[in-house]
């Protein structure tokens, strides 16, 4: 990981204006991504992970809208760019891998045709050169007999091969930032392991920065350098992978870790689910989003949204326990 900052998200707020009212999906989200870094975005369904990244890419569908904030990519604010300007960036400098490859592939065109179209849309090269690039990328992601497979349609690929084709397409223009939205969720464990190895390899070869969205903490531990934990549309904790797993500083993160099995079969561990349900984002809580499910909640948690406190230089937590005036006894119980 280098010190060059490639993306800065600052105070991002995204809402969906429905007939029932405003759904506040992303609330005051801020984080940085550095060159060659893999950052995991983790949290329960509905926590705002995917909408945050769709906002970065400006791929929000009606009635979604970015209300506030900045998305600074290479010194320019993407929020202010037009659809035409964003099309030059999407797929070229920033690419996205979607969870379901069938929604990202056109069923009436061959894999080769789709890849060539993407490449030629961003690079001023001939069709033959684009075909060679597509062939090279399919080979790089481990698709056997790529020359033959380029002539196949998406329905002729297995689920794992479709996902590999999507990754090949996303990387065909050598983007500086890759956003992967739960790309291994629908795959069996063998294919999942192959995809993760592939992303590690491509990150090493191309020095690509990756935002990896998932709810699987095991995948986070294997792939990522740093983790951003989201809940209720907000960043609850941010830390290196080692710090997050060894010393989580937020009650929500602690709850997540207690609810997943330990891979060490010699450790007998009782899984403890987090009680209650995620907040209704039509009517988000006045105070801390996790307050009603938190065993350490205090009166202030009901009334005030906590700041994202800097617990250490590499570790942040959105929790009133880390306010300078918080009771030390309670804080030690969490730590």
GROMACS .gro file of C-alpha atoms in nm:
model
  335
    1UNK     CA    1   0.000   0.000   0.000
    2UNK     CA    2   0.131   0.342  -0.095
    3UNK     CA    3   0.060   0.681   0.060
    4UNK     CA    4  -0.097   0.819  -0.259
    5UNK     CA    5  -0.464   0.895  -0.196
    6UNK     CA    6  -0.676   0.797  -0.496
    7UNK     CA    7  -1.027   0.859  -0.356
    8UNK     CA    8  -1.168   1.081  -0.084
    9UNK     CA    9  -1.533   1.051   0.015
   10UNK     CA   10  -1.637   1.341   0.240
   11UNK     CA   11  -1.975   1.394   0.411
   12UNK     CA   12  -2.163   1.183   0.154
   13UNK     CA   13  -2.541   1.179   0.199
   14UNK     CA   14  -2.772   0.985  -0.034
   15UNK     CA   15  -3.149   0.952  -0.005
   16UNK     CA   16  -3.435   0.789  -0.194
   17UNK     CA   17  -3.740   1.014  -0.225
   18UNK     CA   18  -4.030   0.768  -0.230
   19UNK     CA   19  -4.408   0.817  -0.202
   20UNK     CA   20  -4.374   0.714   0.163
   21UNK     CA   21  -4.109   0.975   0.234
   22UNK     CA   22  -3.732   1.021   0.233
   23UNK     CA   23  -3.527   0.706   0.289
   24UNK     CA   24  -3.192   0.824   0.426
   25UNK     CA   25  -2.974   0.544   0.290
   26UNK     CA   26  -2.628   0.703   0.335
   27UNK     CA   27  -2.564   0.953   0.614
   28UNK     CA   28  -2.250   1.163   0.645
   29UNK     CA   29  -2.010   0.896   0.518
   30UNK     CA   30  -1.641   0.986   0.490
   31UNK     CA   31  -1.335   0.771   0.412
   32UNK     CA   32  -1.019   0.761   0.202
   33UNK     CA   33  -0.881   0.498  -0.038
   34UNK     CA   34  -0.511   0.477  -0.116
   35UNK     CA   35  -0.327   0.348  -0.423
   36UNK     CA   36  -0.296  -0.033  -0.431
   37UNK     CA   37  -0.507  -0.075  -0.114
   38UNK     CA   38  -0.792  -0.325  -0.062
   39UNK     CA   39  -1.061  -0.186   0.167
   40UNK     CA   40  -1.350  -0.398   0.290
   41UNK     CA   41  -1.694  -0.241   0.331
   42UNK     CA   42  -1.889  -0.463   0.570
   43UNK     CA   43  -2.225  -0.458   0.747
   44UNK     CA   44  -2.571  -0.612   0.752
   45UNK     CA   45  -2.807  -0.589   0.455
   46UNK     CA   46  -2.943  -0.236   0.427
   47UNK     CA   47  -2.648  -0.077   0.607
   48UNK     CA   48  -2.567   0.146   0.307
   49UNK     CA   49  -2.263  -0.036   0.162
   50UNK     CA   50  -2.383  -0.077  -0.197
   51UNK     CA   51  -2.560   0.262  -0.212
   52UNK     CA   52  -2.238   0.432  -0.100
   53UNK     CA   53  -2.051   0.275  -0.391
   54UNK     CA   54  -2.333   0.336  -0.640
   55UNK     CA   55  -2.315   0.701  -0.530
   56UNK     CA   56  -1.940   0.706  -0.594
   57UNK     CA   57  -2.001   0.569  -0.946
   58UNK     CA   58  -2.308   0.793  -0.996
   59UNK     CA   59  -2.514   0.490  -1.096
   60UNK     CA   60  -2.810   0.569  -0.870
   61UNK     CA   61  -3.151   0.500  -1.018
   62UNK     CA   62  -3.457   0.721  -0.964
   63UNK     CA   63  -3.570   0.812  -0.696
   64UNK     CA   64  -3.216   0.803  -0.553
   65UNK     CA   65  -3.024   1.129  -0.521
   66UNK     CA   66  -2.696   1.249  -0.371
   67UNK     CA   67  -2.798   1.528  -0.131
   68UNK     CA   68  -2.463   1.639   0.005
   69UNK     CA   69  -2.095   1.560   0.011
   70UNK     CA   70  -1.795   1.522  -0.213
   71UNK     CA   71  -1.639   1.227  -0.396
   72UNK     CA   72  -1.288   1.343  -0.487
   73UNK     CA   73  -1.121   1.112  -0.741
   74UNK     CA   74  -0.774   1.219  -0.855
   75UNK     CA   75  -0.845   1.576  -0.745
   76UNK     CA   76  -1.187   1.613  -0.912
   77UNK     CA   77  -1.532   1.600  -0.748
   78UNK     CA   78  -1.737   1.330  -0.923
   79UNK     CA   79  -2.060   1.458  -0.764
   80UNK     CA   80  -2.047   1.770  -0.983
   81UNK     CA   81  -1.981   1.583  -1.309
   82UNK     CA   82  -2.246   1.532  -1.577
   83UNK     CA   83  -2.359   1.189  -1.699
   84UNK     CA   84  -2.153   1.238  -2.016
   85UNK     CA   85  -1.839   1.320  -1.816
   86UNK     CA   86  -1.897   1.022  -1.585
   87UNK     CA   87  -1.926   0.780  -1.877
   88UNK     CA   88  -1.562   0.854  -1.960
   89UNK     CA   89  -1.462   0.753  -1.607
   90UNK     CA   90  -1.700   0.458  -1.554
   91UNK     CA   91  -1.541   0.138  -1.679
   92UNK     CA   92  -1.214   0.313  -1.758
   93UNK     CA   93  -1.067   0.474  -1.446
   94UNK     CA   94  -1.324   0.326  -1.205
   95UNK     CA   95  -1.487  -0.014  -1.271
   96UNK     CA   96  -1.751  -0.207  -1.080
   97UNK     CA   97  -1.819  -0.579  -1.043
   98UNK     CA   98  -2.182  -0.649  -0.959
   99UNK     CA   99  -2.315  -0.926  -0.735
  100UNK     CA  100  -2.523  -1.092  -1.007
  101UNK     CA  101  -2.327  -1.126  -1.333
  102UNK     CA  102  -2.645  -1.196  -1.535
  103UNK     CA  103  -2.774  -0.845  -1.462
  104UNK     CA  104  -2.447  -0.697  -1.591
  105UNK     CA  105  -2.422  -0.906  -1.909
  106UNK     CA  106  -2.645  -0.864  -2.214
  107UNK     CA  107  -2.791  -1.209  -2.299
  108UNK     CA  108  -2.821  -1.138  -2.674
  109UNK     CA  109  -2.453  -1.052  -2.734
  110UNK     CA  110  -2.151  -1.278  -2.708
  111UNK     CA  111  -1.901  -1.229  -2.427
  112UNK     CA  112  -1.641  -1.120  -2.682
  113UNK     CA  113  -1.868  -0.859  -2.841
  114UNK     CA  114  -1.950  -0.708  -2.503
  115UNK     CA  115  -1.587  -0.691  -2.396
  116UNK     CA  116  -1.474  -0.538  -2.726
  117UNK     CA  117  -1.749  -0.274  -2.701
  118UNK     CA  118  -1.636  -0.174  -2.350
  119UNK     CA  119  -1.269  -0.158  -2.448
  120UNK     CA  120  -1.330   0.046  -2.765
  121UNK     CA  121  -1.558   0.285  -2.576
  122UNK     CA  122  -1.263   0.393  -2.363
  123UNK     CA  123  -0.957   0.326  -2.578
  124UNK     CA  124  -0.886   0.455  -2.927
  125UNK     CA  125  -0.782   0.121  -3.074
  126UNK     CA  126  -0.896  -0.099  -3.361
  127UNK     CA  127  -1.146  -0.381  -3.327
  128UNK     CA  128  -0.869  -0.636  -3.376
  129UNK     CA  129  -0.658  -0.479  -3.100
  130UNK     CA  130  -0.963  -0.474  -2.870
  131UNK     CA  131  -1.024  -0.844  -2.941
  132UNK     CA  132  -0.663  -0.922  -2.849
  133UNK     CA  133  -0.700  -0.727  -2.524
  134UNK     CA  134  -1.026  -0.912  -2.444
  135UNK     CA  135  -0.861  -1.245  -2.516
  136UNK     CA  136  -0.568  -1.159  -2.293
  137UNK     CA  137  -0.798  -1.059  -2.004
  138UNK     CA  138  -1.013  -1.373  -2.030
  139UNK     CA  139  -0.695  -1.576  -2.017
  140UNK     CA  140  -0.575  -1.374  -1.716
  141UNK     CA  141  -0.889  -1.457  -1.517
  142UNK     CA  142  -0.846  -1.827  -1.584
  143UNK     CA  143  -1.116  -1.896  -1.843
  144UNK     CA  144  -1.011  -2.205  -2.044
  145UNK     CA  145  -0.989  -2.183  -2.425
  146UNK     CA  146  -1.064  -1.805  -2.424
  147UNK     CA  147  -1.067  -1.774  -2.805
  148UNK     CA  148  -1.357  -2.019  -2.822
  149UNK     CA  149  -1.531  -1.876  -2.517
  150UNK     CA  150  -1.537  -1.525  -2.662
  151UNK     CA  151  -1.793  -1.654  -2.913
  152UNK     CA  152  -2.021  -1.788  -2.637
  153UNK     CA  153  -2.328  -1.616  -2.494
  154UNK     CA  154  -2.364  -1.554  -2.116
  155UNK     CA  155  -2.611  -1.844  -2.073
  156UNK     CA  156  -2.340  -2.080  -2.203
  157UNK     CA  157  -2.114  -1.991  -1.909
  158UNK     CA  158  -2.138  -2.134  -1.557
  159UNK     CA  159  -2.196  -1.893  -1.268
  160UNK     CA  160  -1.827  -1.888  -1.178
  161UNK     CA  161  -1.721  -1.831  -1.540
  162UNK     CA  162  -1.974  -1.548  -1.582
  163UNK     CA  163  -1.829  -1.379  -1.275
  164UNK     CA  164  -1.477  -1.423  -1.415
  165UNK     CA  165  -1.594  -1.269  -1.743
  166UNK     CA  166  -1.736  -0.970  -1.553
  167UNK     CA  167  -1.404  -0.929  -1.370
  168UNK     CA  168  -1.217  -0.952  -1.702
  169UNK     CA  169  -1.447  -0.686  -1.847
  170UNK     CA  170  -1.405  -0.461  -1.543
  171UNK     CA  171  -1.027  -0.487  -1.565
  172UNK     CA  172  -0.992  -0.470  -1.942
  173UNK     CA  173  -0.922  -0.095  -1.933
  174UNK     CA  174  -0.691  -0.132  -1.632
  175UNK     CA  175  -0.892   0.089  -1.391
  176UNK     CA  176  -0.720   0.261  -1.102
  177UNK     CA  177  -1.012   0.176  -0.871
  178UNK     CA  178  -1.220  -0.143  -0.874
  179UNK     CA  179  -1.545  -0.167  -0.675
  180UNK     CA  180  -1.652  -0.527  -0.613
  181UNK     CA  181  -2.010  -0.558  -0.481
  182UNK     CA  182  -2.031  -0.901  -0.315
  183UNK     CA  183  -1.887  -1.073  -0.624
  184UNK     CA  184  -1.854  -1.413  -0.454
  185UNK     CA  185  -2.188  -1.435  -0.269
  186UNK     CA  186  -2.368  -1.659  -0.522
  187UNK     CA  187  -2.067  -1.885  -0.585
  188UNK     CA  188  -1.967  -2.213  -0.422
  189UNK     CA  189  -1.669  -2.205  -0.186
  190UNK     CA  190  -1.423  -2.347  -0.441
  191UNK     CA  191  -1.503  -2.084  -0.705
  192UNK     CA  192  -1.514  -1.817  -0.432
  193UNK     CA  193  -1.158  -1.903  -0.329
  194UNK     CA  194  -1.044  -1.886  -0.693
  195UNK     CA  195  -1.203  -1.542  -0.741
  196UNK     CA  196  -1.037  -1.409  -0.424
  197UNK     CA  197  -0.699  -1.543  -0.538
  198UNK     CA  198  -0.759  -1.379  -0.874
  199UNK     CA  199  -0.831  -1.038  -0.715
  200UNK     CA  200  -0.517  -1.067  -0.499
  201UNK     CA  201  -0.311  -1.150  -0.806
  202UNK     CA  202  -0.455  -0.867  -1.015
  203UNK     CA  203  -0.406  -0.619  -0.731
  204UNK     CA  204  -0.039  -0.720  -0.713
  205UNK     CA  205   0.018  -0.702  -1.089
  206UNK     CA  206  -0.176  -0.384  -1.169
  207UNK     CA  207  -0.152  -0.201  -0.833
  208UNK     CA  208  -0.528  -0.150  -0.852
  209UNK     CA  209  -0.715  -0.011  -0.549
  210UNK     CA  210  -1.017  -0.223  -0.453
  211UNK     CA  211  -1.329  -0.153  -0.249
  212UNK     CA  212  -1.471  -0.494  -0.159
  213UNK     CA  213  -1.834  -0.492  -0.039
  214UNK     CA  214  -1.941  -0.795   0.160
  215UNK     CA  215  -2.119  -0.919   0.472
  216UNK     CA  216  -1.869  -1.207   0.503
  217UNK     CA  217  -1.605  -1.128   0.765
  218UNK     CA  218  -1.405  -1.434   0.661
  219UNK     CA  219  -1.354  -1.286   0.314
  220UNK     CA  220  -1.258  -0.952   0.472
  221UNK     CA  221  -0.991  -1.122   0.685
  222UNK     CA  222  -0.842  -1.298   0.383
  223UNK     CA  223  -0.841  -1.018   0.126
  224UNK     CA  224  -0.842  -0.671   0.281
  225UNK     CA  225  -0.586  -0.434   0.430
  226UNK     CA  226  -0.840  -0.212   0.604
  227UNK     CA  227  -1.207  -0.242   0.703
  228UNK     CA  228  -1.494   0.009   0.714
  229UNK     CA  229  -1.794  -0.115   0.914
  230UNK     CA  230  -2.130   0.039   0.821
  231UNK     CA  231  -2.466   0.040   0.999
  232UNK     CA  232  -2.776   0.252   0.953
  233UNK     CA  233  -2.616   0.434   0.658
  234UNK     CA  234  -2.317   0.547   0.867
  235UNK     CA  235  -1.955   0.445   0.921
  236UNK     CA  236  -1.943   0.285   1.267
  237UNK     CA  237  -1.580   0.174   1.275
  238UNK     CA  238  -1.268   0.199   1.060
  239UNK     CA  239  -0.945   0.010   1.125
  240UNK     CA  240  -0.681  -0.219   0.980
  241UNK     CA  241  -0.791  -0.582   0.945
  242UNK     CA  242  -0.558  -0.690   1.227
  243UNK     CA  243  -0.681  -0.420   1.467
  244UNK     CA  244  -1.047  -0.477   1.386
  245UNK     CA  245  -1.037  -0.852   1.449
  246UNK     CA  246  -0.806  -0.839   1.750
  247UNK     CA  247  -0.944  -0.528   1.924
  248UNK     CA  248  -1.283  -0.413   1.787
  249UNK     CA  249  -1.382  -0.078   1.937
  250UNK     CA  250  -1.752  -0.054   1.846
  251UNK     CA  251  -2.035  -0.254   2.006
  252UNK     CA  252  -2.185  -0.324   1.661
  253UNK     CA  253  -1.857  -0.468   1.530
  254UNK     CA  254  -1.823  -0.678   1.845
  255UNK     CA  255  -2.175  -0.809   1.783
  256UNK     CA  256  -2.088  -0.899   1.424
  257UNK     CA  257  -1.777  -1.088   1.530
  258UNK     CA  258  -1.968  -1.282   1.798
  259UNK     CA  259  -2.231  -1.388   1.545
  260UNK     CA  260  -1.993  -1.561   1.299
  261UNK     CA  261  -1.823  -1.899   1.357
  262UNK     CA  262  -1.453  -1.918   1.441
  263UNK     CA  263  -1.259  -2.099   1.165
  264UNK     CA  264  -1.044  -2.271   1.431
  265UNK     CA  265  -1.231  -2.599   1.491
  266UNK     CA  266  -1.045  -2.647   1.820
  267UNK     CA  267  -1.216  -2.341   1.968
  268UNK     CA  268  -1.566  -2.415   2.092
  269UNK     CA  269  -1.762  -2.094   2.056
  270UNK     CA  270  -2.130  -2.024   2.108
  271UNK     CA  271  -2.263  -1.796   1.835
  272UNK     CA  272  -2.454  -1.497   1.971
  273UNK     CA  273  -2.685  -1.320   1.723
  274UNK     CA  274  -2.736  -0.945   1.753
  275UNK     CA  275  -3.085  -0.894   1.902
  276UNK     CA  276  -3.341  -0.672   1.732
  277UNK     CA  277  -3.356  -0.538   1.377
  278UNK     CA  278  -3.175  -0.268   1.178
  279UNK     CA  279  -3.327   0.082   1.197
  280UNK     CA  280  -3.602   0.205   0.967
  281UNK     CA  281  -3.426   0.452   0.739
  282UNK     CA  282  -3.755   0.629   0.665
  283UNK     CA  283  -3.746   0.732   1.030
  284UNK     CA  284  -3.384   0.692   1.145
  285UNK     CA  285  -3.320   0.717   1.519
  286UNK     CA  286  -3.246   1.057   1.668
  287UNK     CA  287  -2.929   0.935   1.839
  288UNK     CA  288  -2.695   0.643   1.767
  289UNK     CA  289  -2.826   0.414   1.492
  290UNK     CA  290  -2.730   0.103   1.695
  291UNK     CA  291  -2.862   0.231   2.029
  292UNK     CA  292  -3.171   0.009   2.060
  293UNK     CA  293  -2.969  -0.308   1.999
  294UNK     CA  294  -2.665  -0.214   2.209
  295UNK     CA  295  -2.606  -0.361   2.554
  296UNK     CA  296  -2.380  -0.067   2.646
  297UNK     CA  297  -2.628   0.209   2.551
  298UNK     CA  298  -2.641   0.519   2.770
  299UNK     CA  299  -2.895   0.803   2.788
  300UNK     CA  300  -2.686   1.020   2.555
  301UNK     CA  301  -2.704   0.746   2.290
  302UNK     CA  302  -3.079   0.803   2.253
  303UNK     CA  303  -3.041   1.176   2.195
  304UNK     CA  304  -2.715   1.244   2.010
  305UNK     CA  305  -2.543   1.085   1.711
  306UNK     CA  306  -2.186   1.007   1.824
  307UNK     CA  307  -1.888   1.140   1.635
  308UNK     CA  308  -1.644   0.909   1.460
  309UNK     CA  309  -1.380   0.929   1.734
  310UNK     CA  310  -1.012   0.860   1.668
  311UNK     CA  311  -0.936   0.591   1.926
  312UNK     CA  312  -0.581   0.548   1.791
  313UNK     CA  313  -0.407   0.686   1.481
  314UNK     CA  314  -0.526   0.383   1.280
  315UNK     CA  315  -0.858   0.314   1.450
  316UNK     CA  316  -1.186   0.510   1.456
  317UNK     CA  317  -1.516   0.428   1.628
  318UNK     CA  318  -1.854   0.603   1.617
  319UNK     CA  319  -1.950   0.548   1.979
  320UNK     CA  320  -2.015   0.773   2.281
  321UNK     CA  321  -1.796   0.540   2.488
  322UNK     CA  322  -1.496   0.711   2.330
  323UNK     CA  323  -1.610   1.062   2.419
  324UNK     CA  324  -1.354   1.219   2.657
  325UNK     CA  325  -1.621   1.231   2.933
  326UNK     CA  326  -1.741   0.868   2.890
  327UNK     CA  327  -1.719   0.645   3.200
  328UNK     CA  328  -1.389   0.453   3.189
  329UNK     CA  329  -1.542   0.149   3.364
  330UNK     CA  330  -1.798   0.091   3.087
  331UNK     CA  331  -1.540   0.152   2.816
  332UNK     CA  332  -1.312  -0.118   2.961
  333UNK     CA  333  -1.600  -0.368   2.950
  334UNK     CA  334  -1.630  -0.316   2.574
  335UNK     CA  335  -1.255  -0.319   2.512
   0.00000   0.00000   0.00000
